[in-house]
C-alpha positions as a printed NumPy array, in Angstrom:
array([[-19.844, 200.834, 234.004],
       [-20.076, 202.354, 237.484],
       [-22.996, 204.175, 239.019],
       [-22.818, 207.749, 237.557],
       [-23.989, 210.974, 239.218],
       [-27.011, 210.745, 236.461],
       [-28.163, 207.199, 237.999],
       [-27.779, 208.489, 241.678],
       [-29.868, 211.579, 240.699],
       [-32.637, 209.375, 239.012],
       [-32.529, 207.271, 242.372],
       [-32.81 , 210.307, 244.444],
       [-35.754, 211.397, 242.475],
       [-37.518, 208.217, 242.593],
       [-36.752, 208.234, 246.667],
       [-38.285, 212.14 , 246.526],
       [-41.552, 211.107, 244.464],
       [-42.211, 208.032, 246.542],
       [-41.762, 210.589, 249.813],
       [-44.28 , 212.927, 248.327],
       [-46.74 , 210.293, 247.534],
       [-46.532, 208.58 , 251.023],
       [-47.14 , 212.269, 252.52 ],
       [-49.888, 212.918, 250.249],
       [-51.53 , 209.73 , 251.207],
       [-50.892, 210.323, 254.956],
       [-52.427, 213.801, 254.791],
       [-55.5  , 212.402, 252.839],
       [-56.017, 208.814, 253.862],
       [-55.827, 209.358, 257.682],
       [-57.814, 206.791, 259.853],
       [-60.628, 204.995, 257.822],
       [-59.737, 206.606, 254.743],
       [-56.699, 204.248, 254.519],
       [-58.969, 201.298, 254.647],
       [-60.903, 202.809, 251.546],
       [-57.425, 202.732, 249.684],
       [-56.359, 199.27 , 250.358],
       [-60.115, 198.074, 249.677],
       [-59.626, 199.991, 246.13 ],
       [-56.527, 198.295, 245.654],
       [-58.202, 194.765, 246.217],
       [-61.006, 195.467, 244.124],
       [-58.533, 196.205, 241.479],
       [-56.738, 193.066, 241.733],
       [-60.017, 191.299, 241.177],
       [-61.613, 190.805, 244.827],
       [-65.211, 191.47 , 245.836],
       [-65.125, 193.357, 249.242],
       [-67.107, 194.358, 252.299],
       [-65.719, 197.282, 254.376],
       [-66.719, 197.426, 257.94 ],
       [-68.039, 200.732, 259.003],
       [-65.962, 202.996, 261.197],
       [-65.683, 202.218, 264.572],
       [-65.589, 198.645, 266.185],
       [-64.861, 196.037, 263.35 ],
       [-64.901, 192.586, 265.162],
       [-61.32 , 192.234, 264.038],
       [-62.024, 192.645, 260.118],
       [-61.701, 196.173, 258.286],
       [-62.186, 194.368, 255.054],
       [-63.364, 190.987, 254.237],
       [-62.599, 190.131, 250.425],
       [-63.282, 187.116, 248.446],
       [-62.485, 186.243, 244.865],
       [-64.895, 186.333, 241.933],
       [-67.626, 188.474, 241.238],
       [-69.572, 187.475, 244.259],
       [-66.822, 187.305, 246.681],
       [-67.544, 183.508, 247.286],
       [-64.294, 182.281, 245.571],
       [-60.845, 181.535, 247.232],
       [-58.777, 182.977, 248.509],
       [-60.947, 184.67 , 251.203],
       [-59.041, 187.544, 253.024],
       [-59.546, 189.061, 256.148],
       [-57.749, 192.322, 256.384],
       [-56.787, 194.588, 259.08 ],
       [-55.43 , 198.253, 258.255],
       [-53.89 , 200.538, 260.666],
       [-52.616, 204.229, 259.954],
       [-51.505, 204.834, 263.2  ],
       [-47.935, 206.035, 263.609],
       [-46.723, 203.379, 266.086],
       [-45.322, 200.17 , 264.58 ],
       [-47.705, 197.048, 265.248],
       [-47.004, 194.743, 267.658],
       [-47.199, 190.739, 267.709],
       [-50.383, 190.782, 269.699],
       [-52.383, 192.829, 266.948],
       [-51.368, 190.305, 264.608],
       [-52.267, 187.609, 266.476],
       [-55.701, 189.142, 266.679],
       [-55.887, 189.162, 262.981],
       [-55.16 , 185.687, 262.783],
       [-58.172, 184.997, 265.389],
       [-60.394, 187.236, 262.905],
       [-59.304, 185.082, 260.117],
       [-60.825, 181.772, 261.837],
       [-63.707, 183.951, 263.035],
       [-64.942, 185.051, 259.736],
       [-63.849, 181.956, 257.837],
       [-61.313, 183.324, 255.541],
       [-58.567, 181.703, 254.098],
       [-55.868, 184.003, 254.856],
       [-55.047, 187.509, 256.646],
       [-53.69 , 190.663, 255.45 ],
       [-52.404, 193.199, 257.712],
       [-51.697, 196.71 , 256.448],
       [-49.853, 199.03 , 258.939],
       [-48.67 , 202.4  , 257.624],
       [-46.033, 202.658, 260.311],
       [-44.827, 198.834, 259.909],
       [-44.434, 196.424, 262.415],
       [-42.048, 195.661, 265.336],
       [-38.837, 193.792, 264.667],
       [-40.026, 190.844, 266.391],
       [-43.283, 190.441, 264.344],
       [-41.578, 189.485, 261.015],
       [-39.205, 187.101, 262.826],
       [-42.05 , 185.112, 264.596],
       [-44.426, 184.741, 261.786],
       [-42.556, 181.904, 259.938],
       [-45.298, 179.33 , 261.342],
       [-48.17 , 181.571, 260.109],
       [-46.499, 182.028, 256.495],
       [-49.829, 180.642, 254.793],
       [-51.997, 182.165, 256.681],
       [-50.846, 185.991, 257.062],
       [-49.188, 188.632, 254.954],
       [-47.885, 192.243, 256.251],
       [-48.074, 195.121, 254.135],
       [-45.986, 198.162, 255.358],
       [-46.122, 201.505, 253.468],
       [-43.568, 200.108, 250.903],
       [-45.681, 197.32 , 249.959],
       [-48.903, 199.198, 249.879],
       [-47.223, 201.881, 247.357],
       [-45.899, 199.013, 245.318],
       [-49.682, 197.676, 245.147],
       [-50.689, 201.11 , 244.691],
       [-48.535, 201.747, 241.542],
       [-49.268, 198.442, 240.161],
       [-53.131, 199.048, 240.371],
       [-53.49 , 202.64 , 240.165],
       [-54.956, 202.606, 236.594],
       [-57.748, 200.622, 237.733],
       [-58.769, 202.47 , 240.613],
       [-62.164, 204.426, 240.593],
       [-62.232, 207.856, 239.371],
       [-63.015, 209.476, 242.709],
       [-59.902, 207.518, 244.384],
       [-57.692, 208.65 , 241.525],
       [-58.997, 212.426, 242.049],
       [-58.03 , 212.167, 245.949],
       [-54.634, 210.757, 245.005],
       [-53.746, 212.435, 241.387],
       [-50.521, 210.654, 240.315],
       [-48.68 , 210.729, 237.069],
       [-46.453, 207.966, 235.542],
       [-43.422, 209.552, 234.494],
       [-40.8  , 207.249, 232.432],
       [-37.2  , 207.556, 232.324],
       [-34.213, 205.435, 231.116],
       [-33.096, 202.913, 233.547],
       [-29.293, 203.065, 233.966],
       [-27.725, 199.502, 233.898],
       [-24.8  , 198.21 , 235.693],
       [-22.164, 196.793, 233.454],
       [-19.643, 194.554, 234.813]])
């Protein structure tokens, strides 16, 4: 069965919803507030976290460790950027330096505006040490863990899950 107009409309509705949610986050989570959202997602995933105060952070916005006290592995060193320009390779290299400085196992770089093209291509050597989240991955994680976020954050980002029939392609 070919994709129908209804399936195309569903796809457009999903894109529209994602765009609206992204706009809401961009307007309400500027600067250090985006770090707070990322921290909440990590907590919902079971990490114990430390969030640096606003300002100079020594290369890590968030430190996160597994387990109730945060001493377990993996231990993450997280950098979060809400700026409008894509992140370059030297910024990612700084995070890798912070991973070593803080004794973390891995790094997570979250960039609302994404990364420059060369960053993804050049990171094969660091595959087991760093992950990159763009707006797309951040939204995926938000949707996956929204129900476990604290009530204050849910009040700031009021979202509603909407179910619809998924149209399947028949060959």
